[in-house]
Short mmCIF file of C-alpha atoms in Angstrom, two decimals:
data_model
loop_
_atom_site.label_atom_id
_atom_site.label_comp_id
_atom_site.label_asym_id
_atom_site.label_seq_id
_atom_site.Cartn_x
_atom_site.Cartn_y
_atom_site.Cartn_z
CA MET A 360 -19.97 -9.68 14.37
CA ASP A 361 -17.74 -7.22 16.20
CA PRO A 362 -16.52 -8.91 19.43
CA ASP A 363 -17.41 -5.79 21.44
CA ILE A 364 -21.11 -6.58 21.04
CA SER A 365 -23.70 -9.32 20.83
CA LEU A 366 -27.45 -9.16 20.22
CA LEU A 367 -29.79 -10.41 22.92
CA PHE A 368 -32.90 -9.66 20.86
CA GLN A 369 -33.63 -8.37 17.35
CA CYS A 370 -37.15 -7.28 16.45
CA PRO A 371 -38.59 -9.72 13.89
CA SER A 372 -40.66 -7.01 12.15
CA PRO A 373 -39.07 -4.29 9.95
CA LYS A 374 -41.49 -1.84 11.58
CA GLY A 375 -39.92 -2.31 15.01
CA ILE A 376 -41.84 -2.66 18.27
CA THR A 377 -44.04 0.18 19.51
CA GLU A 378 -44.71 1.21 23.09
CA ALA A 379 -48.19 -0.37 22.87
CA GLN A 380 -46.54 -3.77 22.27
CA VAL A 381 -44.30 -3.64 25.35
CA ARG A 382 -45.03 -4.77 28.90
CA ALA A 383 -42.96 -4.63 32.08
CA GLU A 384 -42.83 -7.10 34.95
CA LEU A 385 -40.98 -6.02 38.10
CA SER A 386 -39.90 -8.34 40.89
CA PRO A 387 -37.08 -8.75 43.44
CA LEU A 388 -36.57 -12.14 41.78
CA TYR A 389 -35.05 -10.22 38.88
CA ASP A 390 -32.47 -8.43 41.03
CA ARG A 391 -28.78 -9.31 41.08
CA ARG A 392 -27.94 -12.38 43.14
CA PRO A 393 -25.59 -11.39 45.99
CA LEU A 394 -22.49 -13.35 46.91
CA PRO A 395 -20.86 -13.60 50.35
CA GLY A 396 -18.47 -10.69 50.82
CA ASP A 397 -19.34 -8.97 47.57
CA ARG A 398 -20.77 -5.87 49.28
CA ALA A 399 -17.33 -5.00 50.65
CA ARG A 400 -15.69 -5.67 47.27
CA ILE A 401 -18.21 -3.44 45.52
CA GLU A 402 -17.65 -0.63 48.04
CA THR A 403 -13.89 -0.89 47.55
CA ALA A 404 -14.23 -0.76 43.77
CA TRP A 405 -16.60 2.21 44.00
CA VAL A 406 -14.27 4.21 46.23
CA ALA A 407 -11.36 3.53 43.88
CA ARG A 408 -13.40 4.52 40.80
CA ARG A 409 -14.64 7.69 42.50
CA GLN A 410 -11.07 8.69 43.29
CA GLN A 411 -10.26 8.43 39.59
CA SER A 412 -13.56 9.97 38.42
CA PRO A 413 -15.04 12.13 41.20
CA TRP A 414 -17.91 13.27 38.96
CA LEU A 415 -19.53 9.83 39.11
CA PHE A 416 -22.60 9.40 41.30
CA ASP A 417 -24.66 6.46 42.41
CA GLY A 418 -28.34 6.05 41.55
CA THR A 419 -31.05 3.42 41.26
CA LYS A 420 -31.40 1.78 37.83
CA PHE A 421 -33.58 -0.84 36.22
CA ARG A 422 -31.90 -4.24 35.93
CA LEU A 423 -32.74 -6.30 32.85
CA HIS A 424 -33.07 -9.92 33.88
CA SER A 425 -34.66 -11.29 30.71
CA ILE A 426 -37.28 -10.69 28.03
CA GLN A 427 -40.26 -12.71 26.84
CA LEU A 428 -41.81 -12.46 23.37
CA GLU A 429 -45.32 -13.85 23.02
CA GLY A 430 -46.93 -13.08 19.66
CA ASP A 431 -46.29 -9.39 19.10
CA ILE A 432 -46.02 -8.55 22.84
CA LEU A 433 -42.55 -8.12 24.35
CA THR A 434 -42.20 -8.22 28.14
CA PHE A 435 -39.20 -6.77 29.97
CA CYS A 436 -38.51 -8.70 33.19
CA LEU A 437 -36.93 -6.05 35.40
CA GLY A 438 -35.34 -5.85 38.81
CA LEU A 439 -33.62 -2.93 40.49
CA THR A 440 -29.91 -2.24 40.78
CA CYS A 441 -27.62 0.78 41.08
CA TYR A 442 -24.65 2.35 39.34
CA LYS A 443 -22.33 1.52 42.25
CA ASP A 444 -23.08 -2.19 41.85
CA PHE A 445 -22.46 -1.84 38.10
CA VAL A 446 -18.99 -0.46 38.77
CA GLY A 447 -18.31 -3.23 41.30
CA THR A 448 -19.52 -6.10 39.11
CA ASN A 449 -19.83 -5.47 35.35
CA LEU A 450 -16.83 -3.12 35.30
CA ALA A 451 -14.75 -5.02 37.85
CA ASP A 452 -11.57 -6.86 36.93
CA ALA A 453 -13.27 -9.99 38.23
CA ALA A 454 -16.34 -9.62 35.98
CA GLY A 455 -15.36 -12.65 33.90
CA GLN A 456 -15.01 -14.74 37.06
CA LEU A 457 -18.46 -13.59 38.22
CA GLN A 458 -19.90 -14.64 34.86
CA GLU A 459 -18.26 -18.06 35.06
CA ARG A 460 -19.51 -18.58 38.60
CA GLY A 461 -23.01 -17.56 37.51
CA ARG A 462 -22.92 -20.17 34.76
CA GLU A 463 -21.70 -22.85 37.18
CA ASP A 464 -24.02 -22.01 40.09
CA LEU A 465 -27.22 -20.94 38.35
CA GLY A 466 -26.84 -21.56 34.62
CA ASN A 467 -26.90 -17.77 34.11
CA SER A 468 -23.68 -15.90 33.41
CA GLN A 469 -25.26 -12.56 34.37
CA ALA A 470 -26.81 -13.60 37.70
CA TYR A 471 -24.15 -11.98 39.90
CA LEU A 472 -23.84 -8.81 37.77
CA ALA A 473 -25.68 -5.51 38.21
CA GLU A 474 -26.78 -5.31 34.56
CA PRO A 475 -28.34 -1.80 34.54
CA LEU A 476 -30.45 -1.33 31.43
CA GLY A 477 -29.40 1.43 29.05
CA VAL A 478 -31.22 3.03 26.13
CA GLY A 479 -29.94 4.44 22.84
CA ALA A 480 -31.35 5.79 19.58
CA MET A 481 -30.60 5.61 15.91
CA LEU A 482 -31.73 9.19 15.25
CA HIS A 483 -32.60 9.61 11.54
CA THR A 484 -32.81 13.16 10.18
CA ALA A 485 -35.05 14.46 7.39
CA ASP A 486 -32.10 14.48 4.96
CA ASP A 487 -31.26 10.82 5.68
CA LYS A 488 -28.38 11.34 8.09
CA PHE A 489 -27.83 9.65 11.44
CA VAL A 490 -26.75 11.54 14.54
CA PHE A 491 -23.59 10.52 16.42
CA LEU A 492 -21.96 12.27 19.37
CA ARG A 493 -18.46 12.43 20.78
CA ARG A 494 -18.54 11.28 24.41
CA SER A 495 -17.04 13.45 27.10
CA GLN A 496 -13.81 12.45 28.82
CA CYS A 497 -15.70 12.78 32.12
CA VAL A 498 -17.87 9.65 31.85
CA GLY A 499 -17.66 6.22 33.44
CA GLU A 500 -17.49 4.27 30.19
CA ALA A 501 -15.91 4.75 26.75
CA PRO A 502 -14.57 8.29 27.34
CA GLY A 503 -13.92 10.18 24.11
CA LYS A 504 -15.58 7.54 21.93
CA ILE A 505 -18.26 8.20 19.31
CA ASP A 506 -21.74 7.21 20.44
CA ILE A 507 -25.43 7.50 19.67
CA PRO A 508 -27.71 9.61 21.91
CA GLY A 509 -28.68 7.58 24.94
CA GLY A 510 -28.61 6.98 28.66
CA HIS A 511 -30.78 5.10 31.15
CA PRO A 512 -34.46 4.81 32.01
CA GLU A 513 -34.78 6.13 35.54
CA PRO A 514 -36.86 4.49 38.31
CA GLN A 515 -36.81 7.82 40.15
CA VAL A 516 -38.64 9.49 37.25
CA VAL A 517 -41.36 6.84 37.51
CA MET A 518 -41.59 7.51 41.26
CA GLU A 519 -41.92 11.26 40.74
CA ASP A 520 -44.50 10.88 37.96
CA ALA A 521 -46.56 8.68 40.29
CA ALA A 522 -46.15 11.22 43.14
CA LEU A 523 -44.40 8.60 45.27
CA GLU A 524 -41.84 9.36 47.96
CA GLY A 525 -39.21 7.37 49.79
CA PRO A 526 -36.88 4.61 48.54
CA VAL A 527 -37.58 2.99 45.19
CA ARG A 528 -39.38 -0.34 45.65
CA HIS A 529 -40.48 -2.80 42.98
CA GLN A 530 -44.07 -2.92 44.17
CA ASP A 531 -44.45 0.87 44.06
CA LEU A 532 -43.61 1.23 40.36
CA PRO A 533 -46.69 1.10 38.08
CA ARG A 534 -45.93 -1.22 35.19
CA GLU A 535 -47.51 1.07 32.58
CA SER A 536 -45.38 3.96 33.87
CA VAL A 537 -42.23 1.83 33.64
CA VAL A 538 -42.96 1.05 29.98
CA LYS A 539 -43.59 4.74 29.34
CA GLU A 540 -40.24 5.59 30.93
CA LEU A 541 -38.42 3.04 28.74
CA PHE A 542 -39.62 4.93 25.66
CA CYS A 543 -39.65 8.49 27.06
CA SER A 544 -36.15 8.24 28.50
CA VAL A 545 -34.56 7.95 25.06
CA LEU A 546 -36.47 11.05 23.88
CA ARG A 547 -35.33 12.90 26.98
CA GLU A 548 -31.71 11.96 26.29
CA ILE A 549 -32.00 13.29 22.72
CA GLN A 550 -33.44 16.56 24.00
CA ASP A 551 -30.62 16.88 26.56
CA GLU A 552 -27.73 15.75 24.37
CA VAL A 553 -28.70 17.00 20.91
CA ASN A 554 -30.95 19.92 21.95
CA LEU A 555 -33.79 18.95 19.62
CA PRO A 556 -37.38 20.03 20.37
CA LEU A 557 -39.69 17.16 21.29
CA PRO A 558 -42.24 18.00 18.52
CA THR A 559 -39.54 17.32 15.90
CA LEU A 560 -39.11 13.71 17.08
CA SER A 561 -41.24 10.71 16.16
CA ASN A 562 -42.46 8.13 18.65
CA PRO A 563 -39.61 5.69 19.31
CA VAL A 564 -39.82 2.14 18.02
CA LEU A 565 -37.71 -0.59 19.57
CA LEU A 566 -35.17 -2.27 17.28
CA GLY A 567 -33.88 -4.76 19.82
CA ILE A 568 -31.48 -5.20 22.72
CA ALA A 569 -27.69 -5.23 22.34
CA ARG A 570 -25.09 -6.45 24.82
CA ASN A 571 -21.90 -4.51 25.47
CA GLU A 572 -19.32 -7.26 25.85
CA THR A 573 -16.67 -4.78 27.04
CA SER A 574 -18.75 -4.34 30.22
CA ALA A 575 -19.54 -8.04 30.74
CA GLY A 576 -22.62 -8.09 28.54
CA ARG A 577 -24.54 -5.12 29.96
CA CYS A 578 -27.73 -4.56 27.90
CA SER A 579 -29.06 -1.53 26.08
CA ALA A 580 -32.47 -1.20 24.44
CA GLU A 581 -31.92 0.40 21.04
CA PHE A 582 -34.60 2.51 19.36
CA TYR A 583 -35.26 4.10 15.97
CA ILE A 584 -36.48 7.71 15.91
CA ARG A 585 -37.16 10.04 12.99
CA CYS A 586 -36.42 13.77 13.24
CA SER A 587 -38.29 16.25 11.04
CA LEU A 588 -35.26 18.57 10.92
CA ASN A 589 -32.37 18.40 8.46
CA SER A 590 -28.85 17.79 9.70
CA GLU A 591 -21.56 11.50 6.10
CA GLN A 592 -21.75 8.45 7.13
CA ASP A 593 -24.04 5.84 5.56
CA VAL A 594 -24.59 3.24 8.28
CA LEU A 595 -25.85 0.62 5.83
CA THR A 596 -22.49 0.48 4.06
CA MET A 597 -20.25 1.33 7.03
CA GLU A 598 -17.29 -1.03 7.13
CA GLN A 599 -16.40 -2.57 10.48
CA SER A 600 -12.76 -2.23 9.53
CA GLY A 601 -13.05 1.50 8.85
CA ASP A 602 -11.63 4.28 11.01
CA PHE A 603 -15.05 5.63 12.00
CA TRP A 604 -16.23 2.20 13.16
CA LYS A 605 -13.11 1.80 15.30
CA GLU A 606 -14.00 4.99 17.16
CA LEU A 607 -17.54 3.85 17.96
CA CYS A 608 -18.31 2.68 21.47
CA PRO A 609 -20.11 -0.69 21.81
CA SER A 610 -23.56 0.85 22.41
CA ALA A 611 -23.39 2.59 19.03
CA LYS A 612 -22.12 -0.55 17.29
CA GLY A 613 -24.99 -2.57 18.73
CA ALA A 614 -27.60 -0.01 17.63
CA ILE A 615 -26.18 0.07 14.09
CA GLU A 616 -26.25 -3.73 13.82
CA LEU A 617 -29.87 -3.79 15.03
CA TYR A 618 -30.87 -1.04 12.60
CA ARG A 619 -29.25 -2.94 9.72
CA GLY A 620 -30.96 -6.18 10.75
CA VAL A 621 -34.43 -4.73 11.41
CA MET A 622 -34.81 -1.83 8.99
CA GLY A 623 -31.83 -1.88 6.67
CA THR A 624 -33.50 -4.00 4.00
CA CYS A 625 -36.38 -1.52 3.81
CA GLN A 626 -34.25 1.54 3.08
#
């Protein structure tokens, strides 16, 4: 497999996992473990990154701690984190050292990392094409690379949908609403990035979860979505040594590998 990625979870069914099969458990126990002095190091890294990329902004994100599969029910064990902590841990020069210390201290290489959960979609058009996008140069990761539509599920959206105000707290987030946001966020990203009407998109099904090893194993939930509209690349036969593959960012590579593993044999 491409060293840029690894697979945390691949759906065992070729049909994928639907929203009805997903649960969410939120707890401060699933947050990043702090280390002495790391707040100052994170602030320093954030200031430096903002000087280079002033368009970046901080925001609360869901942190994927782990998953649990029992029968056909998949549970996301989620904490809360923020983009600033992601820059100061997963994207830090010392990320590998944080992973090694996590393994030594807690038996968990990701314990001291922010690990914000991303989402992405293998968007399949009516004429059997898949949608890829060229990333802007003004982004925090993989500028100018080819990617799939995607982004992050947003705790703030859950708060607003539940008519809640104030800081985001684990206990205030309804679990059913969090699951809904996991699936709705990827549709929202497609609408924003590809400008496709919601009625043309199928309900997302989860393919699995891929790790981006270029950002210390940060996870992204990858979905499969059909589009009723028509749109040259065949992802089932795409060579990892090819020029197009080399231009893909890790999130896209992970989604392609999950699509091949889950649904490729059915096409």
